[in-house]
Amino acid sequence: ERLKILADIGPLHHPEAELLLDYAAGKASQAASVLVATHLALCLECRQRVREYEAIGGALMESTPPVALSGDALSSVMARLDQTWEEEAPKPAPVVDEETLRLVPEPLRSYLSAGIEALPWKTRGLGVREAVLDLGDPSVRTSLIRIAPGRKILSHTHGEVERTMVLKGAYNDSTGRYARGDVAVGTPELDHTPVAEMGEECLCLTVVEGGLQFTGRFSRLLNPLMPR
């Protein structure tokens, strides 16, 4: 009953206000933008905040004095329009199943190459699997993570920032409980051990900048093998 009430009121953990501002202004990275947009699909509170930020930005633009253009500005723009651009072939829509449609909101679903079960999963520990997604920025690792019930991700900290959004199930760490729609933000100061709750697999979207550093006594030996 308690879990049903929590699901009805929406996510309890949200992206940082600074990231929502950057998203509203069109300044967030592609990976961060996909995470925010996926969260917005499940969070009425953040959708309202982003609309407010966009309205403020629009009002500021209207109040900004116009800037004089150079004399050849019009001809330069027209010359670009006259150029022939080679259009990229649209990517075929992934073949997805009912579970994928139910669990993965747009726009994230458009970045999957297949349904959840058909993705190229790699084992990352006992009960932990990862499918890396291509969002066009090799400096940011964007992945789907599956954690079996009761299993954990090894204790780690972060090179820069790690943002995790739960799509299914829930996990707990030293900062709290995260369920569907919740976004957790990990900084270099945070050393944590996410543990999936019993009863259901936990499926998460993660966007990692700066890589991870394992901090356990033995898991630290894996750090030289971690991607940067």
Tab-separated table of C-alpha atoms in Angstrom:
chain	number	residue	atom	x	y	z
A	1	GLU	CA	0.000	0.000	0.000
A	2	ARG	CA	2.831	2.406	0.880
A	3	LEU	CA	4.606	1.694	-2.431
A	4	LYS	CA	1.375	2.348	-4.352
A	5	ILE	CA	0.981	5.739	-2.641
A	6	LEU	CA	4.589	6.665	-3.507
A	7	ALA	CA	4.003	5.667	-7.147
A	8	ASP	CA	0.869	7.804	-7.308
A	9	ILE	CA	2.619	10.998	-6.170
A	10	GLY	CA	5.416	10.637	-8.708
A	11	PRO	CA	9.209	10.662	-8.328
A	12	LEU	CA	10.696	11.934	-5.073
A	13	HIS	CA	14.224	12.592	-6.387
A	14	HIS	CA	14.812	14.973	-9.285
A	15	PRO	CA	17.663	16.297	-11.481
A	16	GLU	CA	19.501	19.323	-10.126
A	17	ALA	CA	17.892	22.728	-10.738
A	18	GLU	CA	21.009	23.776	-12.686
A	19	LEU	CA	20.569	20.862	-15.087
A	20	LEU	CA	16.871	21.634	-15.566
A	21	LEU	CA	17.826	25.236	-16.360
A	22	ASP	CA	20.429	24.099	-18.885
A	23	TYR	CA	17.888	21.735	-20.435
A	24	ALA	CA	15.289	24.504	-20.740
A	25	ALA	CA	17.909	26.763	-22.335
A	26	GLY	CA	19.089	24.061	-24.743
A	27	LYS	CA	22.578	23.983	-23.180
A	28	ALA	CA	22.584	20.495	-21.646
A	29	SER	CA	24.577	17.718	-23.313
A	30	GLN	CA	22.690	15.236	-25.451
A	31	ALA	CA	23.031	12.430	-22.910
A	32	ALA	CA	21.915	14.646	-20.028
A	33	SER	CA	19.047	15.974	-22.146
A	34	VAL	CA	17.803	12.455	-22.886
A	35	LEU	CA	17.895	11.609	-19.179
A	36	VAL	CA	16.018	14.799	-18.249
A	37	ALA	CA	13.421	14.336	-20.990
A	38	THR	CA	12.849	10.739	-19.889
A	39	HIS	CA	12.403	11.918	-16.297
A	40	LEU	CA	9.975	14.629	-17.440
A	41	ALA	CA	7.805	11.942	-19.043
A	42	LEU	CA	7.207	10.564	-15.532
A	43	CYS	CA	7.399	13.726	-13.399
A	44	LEU	CA	4.701	16.393	-13.479
A	45	GLU	CA	6.585	18.555	-10.968
A	46	CYS	CA	9.688	18.876	-13.168
A	47	ARG	CA	7.632	19.391	-16.327
A	48	GLN	CA	6.055	22.404	-14.652
A	49	ARG	CA	9.451	23.718	-13.520
A	50	VAL	CA	10.919	23.394	-17.021
A	51	ARG	CA	7.917	25.250	-18.487
A	52	GLU	CA	8.503	28.044	-15.968
A	53	TYR	CA	12.205	28.225	-16.876
A	54	GLU	CA	11.324	28.329	-20.582
A	55	ALA	CA	8.814	31.122	-19.963
A	56	ILE	CA	11.415	33.125	-18.043
A	57	GLY	CA	13.935	32.599	-20.836
A	58	GLY	CA	11.409	33.742	-23.434
A	59	ALA	CA	10.622	36.882	-21.435
A	60	LEU	CA	14.325	37.685	-21.126
A	61	MET	CA	14.817	37.322	-24.877
A	62	GLU	CA	11.912	39.654	-25.588
A	63	SER	CA	13.383	42.291	-23.271
A	64	THR	CA	16.871	42.078	-24.807
A	65	PRO	CA	17.664	45.000	-27.136
A	66	PRO	CA	18.148	43.935	-30.773
A	67	VAL	CA	21.702	43.644	-32.050
A	68	ALA	CA	22.654	45.305	-35.320
A	69	LEU	CA	23.602	42.850	-38.080
A	70	SER	CA	26.484	43.265	-40.479
A	71	GLY	CA	25.728	44.465	-43.989
A	72	ASP	CA	26.350	41.065	-45.571
A	73	ALA	CA	24.373	39.053	-43.001
A	74	LEU	CA	21.384	38.478	-45.298
A	75	SER	CA	23.467	37.423	-48.284
A	76	SER	CA	25.505	35.074	-46.078
A	77	VAL	CA	22.381	33.344	-44.790
A	78	MET	CA	20.918	33.066	-48.297
A	79	ALA	CA	24.154	31.559	-49.586
A	80	ARG	CA	23.976	28.859	-46.918
A	81	LEU	CA	20.379	28.102	-47.826
A	82	ASP	CA	21.432	27.669	-51.457
A	83	GLN	CA	23.976	25.010	-50.539
A	84	THR	CA	23.059	21.387	-51.191
A	85	TRP	CA	23.033	19.354	-48.026
A	86	GLU	CA	23.207	15.590	-47.985
A	87	GLU	CA	20.443	14.374	-45.730
A	88	GLU	CA	21.192	11.515	-43.395
A	89	ALA	CA	19.035	8.454	-43.809
A	90	PRO	CA	16.640	8.193	-40.882
A	91	LYS	CA	17.459	5.445	-38.400
A	92	PRO	CA	15.022	2.559	-38.499
A	93	ALA	CA	12.735	2.432	-35.492
A	94	PRO	CA	13.780	-0.300	-33.042
A	95	VAL	CA	11.576	-3.338	-32.799
A	96	VAL	CA	10.300	-3.237	-29.239
A	97	ASP	CA	8.015	-5.434	-27.188
A	98	GLU	CA	5.230	-4.555	-24.775
A	99	GLU	CA	7.559	-4.571	-21.768
A	100	THR	CA	9.883	-2.064	-23.447
A	101	LEU	CA	6.945	0.152	-24.401
A	102	ARG	CA	5.721	0.031	-20.810
A	103	LEU	CA	9.039	0.648	-19.064
A	104	VAL	CA	10.975	2.957	-21.382
A	105	PRO	CA	9.456	6.381	-22.166
A	106	GLU	CA	10.407	8.486	-25.138
A	107	PRO	CA	12.828	9.917	-26.050
A	108	LEU	CA	15.016	7.209	-24.500
A	109	ARG	CA	13.176	4.452	-26.379
A	110	SER	CA	14.283	5.936	-29.723
A	111	TYR	CA	17.933	5.435	-28.728
A	112	LEU	CA	17.543	1.699	-28.164
A	113	SER	CA	18.671	-0.583	-30.957
A	114	ALA	CA	16.136	-3.215	-29.900
A	115	GLY	CA	13.767	-4.170	-27.115
A	116	ILE	CA	15.184	-4.484	-23.609
A	117	GLU	CA	15.749	-8.245	-23.730
A	118	ALA	CA	17.451	-8.094	-27.152
A	119	LEU	CA	20.034	-5.425	-26.245
A	120	PRO	CA	23.740	-6.449	-26.127
A	121	TRP	CA	24.019	-6.994	-22.365
A	122	LYS	CA	27.441	-7.504	-20.763
A	123	THR	CA	28.023	-8.955	-17.300
A	124	ARG	CA	29.479	-6.390	-14.864
A	125	GLY	CA	29.381	-8.443	-11.668
A	126	LEU	CA	27.189	-10.915	-9.836
A	127	GLY	CA	23.656	-10.144	-10.946
A	128	VAL	CA	24.651	-6.903	-12.715
A	129	ARG	CA	24.481	-6.375	-16.499
A	130	GLU	CA	25.105	-3.339	-18.681
A	131	ALA	CA	24.059	-2.339	-22.209
A	132	VAL	CA	25.964	0.709	-23.486
A	133	LEU	CA	23.947	3.181	-25.572
A	134	ASP	CA	25.351	5.352	-28.360
A	135	LEU	CA	24.320	8.975	-27.865
A	136	GLY	CA	27.114	10.419	-29.974
A	137	ASP	CA	29.477	11.549	-27.197
A	138	PRO	CA	32.306	9.100	-26.392
A	139	SER	CA	33.358	11.161	-23.357
A	140	VAL	CA	30.065	10.339	-21.608
A	141	ARG	CA	29.149	6.722	-20.837
A	142	THR	CA	25.404	6.234	-21.224
A	143	SER	CA	24.070	2.813	-20.301
A	144	LEU	CA	21.156	0.747	-19.182
A	145	ILE	CA	21.978	-1.206	-16.019
A	146	ARG	CA	20.096	-4.278	-14.780
A	147	ILE	CA	20.556	-5.298	-11.146
A	148	ALA	CA	19.062	-8.588	-10.005
A	149	PRO	CA	16.940	-8.512	-6.822
A	150	GLY	CA	19.117	-8.228	-3.738
A	151	ARG	CA	22.312	-7.735	-5.740
A	152	LYS	CA	24.553	-4.683	-5.580
A	153	ILE	CA	26.868	-2.560	-7.658
A	154	LEU	CA	30.364	-2.527	-6.178
A	155	SER	CA	31.206	0.407	-3.904
A	156	HIS	CA	32.449	3.295	-5.996
A	157	THR	CA	32.890	7.033	-6.306
A	158	HIS	CA	32.838	9.243	-9.398
A	159	GLY	CA	35.372	11.140	-11.503
A	160	GLU	CA	32.887	13.948	-12.158
A	161	VAL	CA	29.154	13.254	-12.022
A	162	GLU	CA	26.972	10.182	-12.380
A	163	ARG	CA	23.236	10.560	-12.942
A	164	THR	CA	21.034	7.500	-12.554
A	165	MET	CA	17.325	7.265	-13.355
A	166	VAL	CA	15.317	4.238	-12.276
A	167	LEU	CA	13.016	2.745	-14.916
A	168	LYS	CA	11.908	-0.375	-13.050
A	169	GLY	CA	12.131	-1.656	-9.492
A	170	ALA	CA	14.100	0.229	-6.863
A	171	TYR	CA	17.480	0.392	-5.154
A	172	ASN	CA	18.849	1.756	-1.903
A	173	ASP	CA	22.170	3.327	-0.990
A	174	SER	CA	23.534	5.640	1.699
A	175	THR	CA	21.591	8.596	0.261
A	176	GLY	CA	18.133	6.998	0.225
A	177	ARG	CA	15.704	4.905	-1.789
A	178	TYR	CA	15.265	5.377	-5.544
A	179	ALA	CA	12.257	3.980	-7.446
A	180	ARG	CA	10.748	4.444	-10.916
A	181	GLY	CA	11.290	7.973	-12.221
A	182	ASP	CA	13.720	8.979	-9.460
A	183	VAL	CA	17.056	10.526	-10.435
A	184	ALA	CA	20.142	10.073	-8.254
A	185	VAL	CA	23.146	12.377	-8.643
A	186	GLY	CA	26.570	11.051	-7.658
A	187	THR	CA	29.499	13.430	-7.188
A	188	PRO	CA	33.207	12.782	-6.514
A	189	GLU	CA	32.486	13.180	-2.790
A	190	LEU	CA	29.927	10.344	-2.748
A	191	ASP	CA	31.120	6.796	-2.089
A	192	HIS	CA	28.118	4.471	-2.320
A	193	THR	CA	26.945	0.912	-2.883
A	194	PRO	CA	23.582	0.712	-4.701
A	195	VAL	CA	21.628	-2.417	-3.696
A	196	ALA	CA	18.516	-3.556	-5.605
A	197	GLU	CA	15.485	-4.303	-3.484
A	198	MET	CA	14.254	-7.859	-3.204
A	199	GLY	CA	11.341	-9.041	-5.292
A	200	GLU	CA	12.034	-7.283	-8.594
A	201	GLU	CA	14.934	-6.529	-10.905
A	202	CYS	CA	16.093	-2.907	-10.930
A	203	LEU	CA	16.531	-1.334	-14.376
A	204	CYS	CA	18.307	2.033	-14.565
A	205	LEU	CA	19.527	4.556	-17.100
A	206	THR	CA	22.953	5.915	-16.159
A	207	VAL	CA	24.884	8.872	-17.590
A	208	VAL	CA	28.467	8.943	-16.301
A	209	GLU	CA	30.938	11.782	-16.847
A	210	GLY	CA	34.513	11.269	-15.737
A	211	GLY	CA	34.247	7.535	-15.103
A	212	LEU	CA	33.894	5.536	-11.887
A	213	GLN	CA	36.435	4.510	-9.274
A	214	PHE	CA	35.806	1.337	-7.282
A	215	THR	CA	36.673	1.752	-3.609
A	216	GLY	CA	36.309	-1.746	-2.155
A	217	ARG	CA	39.324	-3.596	-0.809
A	218	PHE	CA	39.491	-5.998	-3.760
A	219	SER	CA	37.359	-4.221	-6.375
A	220	ARG	CA	39.930	-1.398	-6.534
A	221	LEU	CA	42.069	-3.816	-8.552
A	222	LEU	CA	39.536	-3.379	-11.382
A	223	ASN	CA	40.057	0.380	-11.718
A	224	PRO	CA	42.797	0.167	-14.380
A	225	LEU	CA	40.359	-1.800	-16.549
A	226	MET	CA	37.523	0.723	-16.265
A	227	PRO	CA	36.742	2.888	-19.338
A	228	ARG	CA	37.424	6.613	-19.017
